[in-house]
Amino acid sequence: MTNMNMVEAVNSAIDTMLSKDEDVIMFGEDVGYFGGVFRTSDGLQEKHGKHRVFDSPLSEGGIAATAFGMGINGLRPVVEIQFADYIFPAYDQIVNEMAKVRHRSGGEFWCPVTIRTPAGGGIRGGHHHSQSPESQFTHTPGLKVVYCSTPYNAKGLLISAIEDNDPVIFFEPKRCYRGPFYGDPHNVPTWSDHPEAEVPESHYKIPLGEARLAIEGDSCTVISWGAMVHVCERAIKDSGVSCDLIDLQTLVPWDMEAVVKSVAKTGRCVIVHEAPKTSGFGAEMAASIQERCFWNLESPIERVTGWDTPFPHTTEWDYMPGPDRVIAAIVRTQED
Amino acid sequence: MTNMNMVEAVNSAIDTMLSKDEDVIMFGEDVGYFGGVFRTSDGLQEKHGKHRVFDSPLSEGGIAATAFGMGINGLRPVVEIQFADYIFPAYDQIVNEMAKVRHRSGGEFWCPVTIRTPAGGGIRGGHHHSQSPESQFTHTPGLKVVYCSTPYNAKGLLISAIEDNDPVIFFEPKRCYRGPFYGDPHNVPTWSDHPEAEVPESHYKIPLGEARLAIEGDSCTVISWGAMVHVCERAIKDSGVSCDLIDLQTLVPWDMEAVVKSVAKTGRCVIVHEAPKTSGFGAEMAASIQERCFWNLESPIERVTGWDTPFPHTTEWDYMPGPDRVIAAIVRTQED
Amino acid sequence: MEAKQYEQVESVVIMSGGDGVDPLYVPDAPHRPGDEADFTEWPWSPGDLGRPEIDCDASETLDLAEGLVRVLGDDNKTSGDWDPKLSPEVLIQGLEHMMRLRIFDDRMMKMQRTGKLSFYMRSFGEEAVAIAQTMALEERDWLFPTYRQPGAQFVRNRDMVSMICHCIGNEMDNVKGRQMPVHYTYKEGRFISVSSPVGTQFSQAVGVALASNYKGLDEVTITWIGDGASAEGDYHYALNFASIFQAPVILNVVNNQWAISTHKNFASKNGNFAVRGIPYGIPSIRVDGNDFLALYSVTSWARDRASKGFGPTHIEVLTYRAGAHSSSDDPSRYRPSDIHYYWPGGDPISRLSEHLKQIGKWSDKQHQELSEKIDSEVMAAYKEAVKFGDLANGPYPSSDAIFTEVYEEPPWHLIEQWDEMKKWRDSQ
Amino acid sequence: MEAKQYEQVESVVIMSGGDGVDPLYVPDAPHRPGDEADFTEWPWSPGDLGRPEIDCDASETLDLAEGLVRVLGDDNKTSGDWDPKLSPEVLIQGLEHMMRLRIFDDRMMKMQRTGKLSFYMRSFGEEAVAIAQTMALEERDWLFPTYRQPGAQFVRNRDMVSMICHCIGNEMDNVKGRQMPVHYTYKEGRFISVSSPVGTQFSQAVGVALASNYKGLDEVTITWIGDGASAEGDYHYALNFASIFQAPVILNVVNNQWAISTHKNFASKNGNFAVRGIPYGIPSIRVDGNDFLALYSVTSWARDRASKGFGPTHIEVLTYRAGAHSSSDDPSRYRPSDIHYYWPGGDPISRLSEHLKQIGKWSDKQHQELSEKIDSEVMAAYKEAVKFGDLANGPYPSSDAIFTEVYEEPPWHLIEQWDEMKKWRDSQ
Ligand SMILES: Cc1ncc(C[n+]2csc(CCOP(=O)(O)OP(=O)(O)O)c2C)c(N)n1
Ligand SMILES: Cc1ncc(C[n+]2csc(CCOP(=O)(O)OP(=O)(O)O)c2C)c(N)n1
Ligand SMILES: [Mg+2]
Ligand SMILES: [Mg+2]
């Protein structure tokens, strides 16, 4: 075990897979010589060769299409979209092509591509370096959707994603690359000393589809993913309410058993995400939970989310859910 | 009033706006000389001139980008995406650009573009001529999202969309172009004699954001949009249960008052849409309704939707929700 | 005659919007219903253009891209550097494949008209394209087609019954009723699954080629895109990635003049698609798409380049969509209905057949007999296929196929929905 | 010297993957840290290339696209057909704008380093581009820039205080703290809002131009895209739509050799962007982007074409990103840190200043004085701007600005969320 921040953990996952499987290949904007604008592929080109880790033209559509072709012809490409906001030029290739190719070809061709992308706010990125577009992809059958939150799960989930034979969209909360984020921009700890930053150097997997119970409690189920997991952790501590904190980790397929078990126990639920509220993945969670746990629910399921607006620059702390808003929601669930 | 099918009603709306406002201009694949593959712009080039209604290159991204530019420079473009499945190459231009330009420019530039697109299944279109991707767009702040269901609301809503100063994604249920669709492919009525096919020749508007109460009842609220409205109508009739049928018409902003009022009355709710279940707009409806009407609800909110799979070809009637599945859901809401 | 084949679009816009002048320039199609269909003669003849070395620079191919590679002359004889000197056996094989495709297409259209299939798209007039090009490749090469290249499957020996079953979408459809007709997939023949969104395969094919390259295999990938679809971003991605990473790929733009009702004047201002490859550093050629020999030859050259490590080739295949876009289309609404008879490239089947007669290897009688033989084969295949169900009457693939192969293993939510569907299905 | 400026990328891939040879070809950048920065001399001189008529065909511009339009020679004198013969007053005006931009950029970088702004992007080395080009246009023409053309605003008289307030994102920011710094919008100056996704403006600009055209107005639109971003689909859309509909638009590819750490060898195999316009039927020119006079001249020519109804012009602006990509970037990790000193195009400011001295209209003293004057103006503007708040200390625009202008009128769900936000804000 080594203490790693999330950048190092992601790097280690790719490194591990490049070493283990020569069908693994990695490319994207600035990922080669330079090692990526967030340094997640630092040193990998030098170690594994220019033909295995390389820069691509500045074209997300071209990156996805090329990965698709490599994927159906036997490779296992890992590509980086520099910011999740820039995945949209590749949207058609992802939702109409990658997601459907196994099914449309009667199983003759499939596409084991992993698309990694830093997502979410908190770095003063404004409209186009802050979005968290997971919900769109959860609506596309054929894709798996993962959102890591710690160095430990980043590596374990990323290895599972790369080894998976279906296309996986892998979101990395850029706000947490260098430390967990508890919602206070003025107090930014690093990952050193954090238990979830103890990461094995070697190969290990966290299965896709399994949630992580980050905190255990009785009175409310808080469900989150990505950077917001840490905000929820802080909120729960400060709320004084005994809560389960479920870090979903995989959004498709999500861990229904873990969620239902918890809500059946607590009868109350708060879902927290950064993306806008309307049709965010929180909507799916709330809809599904009321379907499955209707008779257990003691109060309305709350959603604490980004507003239904573009993501702002200087006022981003008034946009991103912080512990206060989460606490208020937890408390509201206890009132009724 | 004239009896029109939905193709004629859409045509009449565009014709009305081309006549009324010379800033209105229409283009898209095959919409010019030929009048569109669904004939929705039949005759309009001849009537209004080649510079006002014309074919475009086969490039949805280019169509959206060009419309964006025209929009911020004072025109009011109406563009057609030939099938909603083909809107994805334009996704970046729509969600990162059109949706945000008013906000990002501090109100200096805005984009009064209407993107019309035939959506939904029922024409044996398989994976890529059947999708109903409204949910994705409802998750994008800055867009309005409309889904018409009848000739009368097609024209009235389309005129509102064109006159609106924000970008509007306007879905037309292609299955209903030539007749309402009650879920039985072997019995396909036309719009003749249908009261909602009595359409004024002249200019009129149905305000965006207002739902239509298609049927009034007491025991269950059925919410739907697009082709599924007619399936719900048939299901309600056959169910023997007294239901409100809310045809949402506009998805963003949706008519919260109408929905809450109805669910407060009935205490039970079924949401029906064609798109896959996970993260469909039904999730947002269910999540919002349980937030707002928790104490009114007598049973879990049901969703009857397309499966979480690609849309099939020969077996499409096993994919699209039909009256049976809706009836079963209505009945389930009455059980508890 | 000196006249150029392509009508020039007007090049002047009057910005001031003077009387009677549209203030926005929009191109026209050259012929609309009621117009007299007429194409001026081609300026190009076989032998005009040399065959460069395979390691040539893109810039050395400018004349090939601006001109037209032909091998079969109007006199039905072959000539010039590009003559591939194929044996009569190969030519007869090619002729047979093309005839089979046309007869097959006609049969399928009849099936469509009688409700046995939902939809169909013919290759009418373009039969040579995929057939000659695929014959010029090795069997291990990858094909990444659009709906307009099903003929490649005949070259790769696909069973017609299986093709028809796909088009019907019946129980034996290897696509399991999931996609529309003509969306073939045939992995054994390295014919990659056709997808409806136009253009996407073009850029994907570059990835397929790079994977072969990465694995050190001497496999080439060939792909096609329409004149219309070349306006999609994928076209640009393909050329850029292919040239930068030197992919062993053959990138064909099949310019059949139309994208449904939209004329190629809306896809290219100057009507030439071939030349677009040159600034990307990709050797580029325009070839007569109705000339079996020229197509074969150009494709062999491109394969040779790719295989020897010289990277991609960009080819414009100049042809004419002789039929409707699809069974849903009625082209008489937007072009003269007899227009294809005037196409200077003529009919690829007659041209090859006339050539074979010219060299004494074919006769009307043989042609007639072959045609009858194929006709009965197609008929037999059709009868065999409908045994597994037709669209009007079923049986269809089980609706279980909706839930399988969405993922490698169905996750819990699909199993749940699948169960719900079964329960509902059983209750019918 | 005969050597070509651009390193050729290797053109041979060994597919067999022999010993020690990578089986997948990936280009290199010409210099990496530790390498000696060196660019061989340019083969191009002023006077090499003629100035064609504005109604020329695209094909007539091939030499202009393959060569380089220069006006200012190494001797600091102007020559050739492209000499725009500008008055010294105009040149001094241009020099002043460029100097202002550089001094402004340096001040902003200092502000960024001291936490007063979150982020910054300089135009260092590329100051001539937007300034000369905008000066060559009419005031009614539309500018659709990237983050690398803020200098155009000086030409259109934008107040520096307002620009700085935007970069801070303070209360006076006309973008209301919504976008990152350098994402200017300035409608009065017809400078259209900068957006982060690269490339999108290029195709949008064609729509802006077509709207002017549709309205019959003699307005031209100019837009820019980077060498890197030219790989996006939007580049292809722009060229295609512009040529087909003859849009009055000037399409510039600013080839500054880098896209962050990615060298232009990953954006174009042969290193020439200009020639790509020609197959679209668009007259295309490459111009020395550090030569104020050449830029001005080429842009005037393009404007004239557009205004007279001859449609789009495609221009490659050949330059070098002398600084870091942005304040987040450290180019010494991927290229020699002194590399920009070796760029044959030199410094656009010195070059214009030397020319003015050469013609006796400028002196070191004047230069020094102007520099000091601008410096104090910038300083004054900066002091004025921070009065409205800096990033470290606020005040920021009210968070109400999150909810306004998302739509023309906020719908109910935004009002509801806005109320929730206010309640929460008030409770802090
Ligand atoms: C992305 C996308 N947009 C639109 C369509 C609808 N469509 C199907 S074929 C076609 C025309 C294609 O023309 P072309 O590329 O020239 O190929 P051809 O049919 O002539 O072989 C169109 C517009 C589609 N399938 N995909
Ligand atoms: C669609 C998109 N992808 C990626 C990025 C991240 N990014 C910002 S600038 C840049 C490089 C742009 O290079 P170039 O186009 O050459 O312009 P330059 O910075 O050199 O002026 C990248 C990759 C982005 N902003 N938008
Ligand atoms: Mg075509
Ligand atoms: Mg650059």
mmCIF file of C-alpha atoms in Angstrom, chain A residues 209-298:
data_model
loop_
_atom_site.group_PDB
_atom_site.id
_atom_site.type_symbol
_atom_site.label_atom_id
_atom_site.label_comp_id
_atom_site.label_asym_id
_atom_site.label_seq_id
_atom_site.Cartn_x
_atom_site.Cartn_y
_atom_site.Cartn_z
ATOM 1 C CA GLY A 209 -22.192 -2.187 -9.897
ATOM 2 C CA GLU A 210 -21.312 -2.247 -6.225
ATOM 3 C CA ALA A 211 -21.787 0.750 -3.983
ATOM 4 C CA ARG A 212 -19.566 1.618 -1.049
ATOM 5 C CA LEU A 213 -21.103 2.213 2.339
ATOM 6 C CA ALA A 214 -18.919 5.092 3.433
ATOM 7 C CA ILE A 215 -20.702 5.786 6.729
ATOM 8 C CA GLU A 216 -23.214 3.652 8.546
ATOM 9 C CA GLY A 217 -26.190 5.016 10.432
ATOM 10 C CA ASP A 218 -29.897 4.624 11.114
ATOM 11 C CA SER A 219 -31.985 7.645 10.438
ATOM 12 C CA CYS A 220 -31.362 8.719 6.887
ATOM 13 C CA THR A 221 -29.827 7.354 3.703
ATOM 14 C CA VAL A 222 -27.600 9.809 1.917
ATOM 15 C CA ILE A 223 -26.722 8.769 -1.632
ATOM 16 C CA SER A 224 -24.046 10.479 -3.644
ATOM 17 C CA TRP A 225 -21.114 10.014 -6.039
ATOM 18 C CA GLY A 226 -17.968 11.854 -7.081
ATOM 19 C CA ALA A 227 -16.796 14.907 -5.161
ATOM 20 C CA MET A 228 -20.109 15.283 -3.375
ATOM 21 C CA VAL A 229 -19.430 12.131 -1.373
ATOM 22 C CA HIS A 230 -16.981 14.086 0.759
ATOM 23 C CA VAL A 231 -19.351 17.012 1.119
ATOM 24 C CA CYS A 232 -21.946 14.548 2.350
ATOM 25 C CA GLU A 233 -19.465 13.016 4.755
ATOM 26 C CA ARG A 234 -18.845 16.402 6.299
ATOM 27 C CA ALA A 235 -22.537 17.244 6.327
ATOM 28 C CA ILE A 236 -23.468 14.009 8.031
ATOM 29 C CA LYS A 237 -20.850 14.555 10.711
ATOM 30 C CA ASP A 238 -22.059 18.085 11.302
ATOM 31 C CA SER A 239 -25.751 17.264 11.128
ATOM 32 C CA GLY A 240 -25.782 15.169 14.235
ATOM 33 C CA VAL A 241 -28.119 12.781 12.436
ATOM 34 C CA SER A 242 -27.124 9.141 12.156
ATOM 35 C CA CYS A 243 -26.948 8.401 8.439
ATOM 36 C CA ASP A 244 -25.912 5.789 5.951
ATOM 37 C CA LEU A 245 -23.709 7.359 3.310
ATOM 38 C CA ILE A 246 -23.834 5.393 0.100
ATOM 39 C CA ASP A 247 -21.132 6.221 -2.409
ATOM 40 C CA LEU A 248 -22.754 4.810 -5.515
ATOM 41 C CA GLN A 249 -19.455 4.403 -7.448
ATOM 42 C CA THR A 250 -21.221 2.838 -10.438
ATOM 43 C CA LEU A 251 -24.302 4.621 -11.765
ATOM 44 C CA VAL A 252 -25.158 2.059 -14.444
ATOM 45 C CA PRO A 253 -25.760 -0.532 -13.241
ATOM 46 C CA TRP A 254 -26.354 0.992 -9.800
ATOM 47 C CA ASP A 255 -26.394 -1.050 -6.650
ATOM 48 C CA MET A 256 -30.077 -1.489 -6.059
ATOM 49 C CA GLU A 257 -29.691 -3.901 -3.200
ATOM 50 C CA ALA A 258 -27.512 -1.603 -1.156
ATOM 51 C CA VAL A 259 -29.825 1.331 -1.708
ATOM 52 C CA VAL A 260 -33.045 -0.516 -0.977
ATOM 53 C CA LYS A 261 -31.599 -2.144 2.092
ATOM 54 C CA SER A 262 -30.541 1.181 3.483
ATOM 55 C CA VAL A 263 -33.740 3.079 2.738
ATOM 56 C CA ALA A 264 -35.801 0.204 4.092
ATOM 57 C CA LYS A 265 -33.847 0.679 7.293
ATOM 58 C CA THR A 266 -33.840 4.480 7.527
ATOM 59 C CA GLY A 267 -37.093 5.415 5.802
ATOM 60 C CA ARG A 268 -35.570 8.692 4.730
ATOM 61 C CA CYS A 269 -33.357 9.651 1.882
ATOM 62 C CA VAL A 270 -31.299 12.510 0.509
ATOM 63 C CA ILE A 271 -29.609 12.359 -2.884
ATOM 64 C CA VAL A 272 -26.768 14.734 -3.624
ATOM 65 C CA HIS A 273 -25.128 15.544 -6.945
ATOM 66 C CA GLU A 274 -23.457 18.473 -8.640
ATOM 67 C CA ALA A 275 -25.279 18.324 -11.976
ATOM 68 C CA PRO A 276 -28.444 20.340 -12.525
ATOM 69 C CA LYS A 277 -31.499 18.993 -10.783
ATOM 70 C CA THR A 278 -33.886 18.463 -13.667
ATOM 71 C CA SER A 279 -33.339 14.996 -15.101
ATOM 72 C CA GLY A 280 -30.130 14.552 -13.164
ATOM 73 C CA PHE A 281 -29.344 11.026 -12.021
ATOM 74 C CA GLY A 282 -30.857 11.989 -8.688
ATOM 75 C CA ALA A 283 -34.228 11.939 -10.411
ATOM 76 C CA GLU A 284 -33.710 8.310 -11.372
ATOM 77 C CA MET A 285 -32.636 7.478 -7.830
ATOM 78 C CA ALA A 286 -35.658 9.188 -6.306
ATOM 79 C CA ALA A 287 -38.068 7.656 -8.809
ATOM 80 C CA SER A 288 -36.660 4.180 -8.295
ATOM 81 C CA ILE A 289 -36.533 4.441 -4.537
ATOM 82 C CA GLN A 290 -40.141 5.542 -4.213
ATOM 83 C CA GLU A 291 -41.060 2.636 -6.512
ATOM 84 C CA ARG A 292 -39.182 0.120 -4.395
ATOM 85 C CA CYS A 293 -39.450 1.534 -0.887
ATOM 86 C CA PHE A 294 -42.716 3.418 -0.991
ATOM 87 C CA TRP A 295 -44.085 1.838 2.166
ATOM 88 C CA ASN A 296 -40.844 2.438 4.026
ATOM 89 C CA LEU A 297 -40.637 6.127 3.308
ATOM 90 C CA GLU A 298 -41.365 8.446 6.191
#
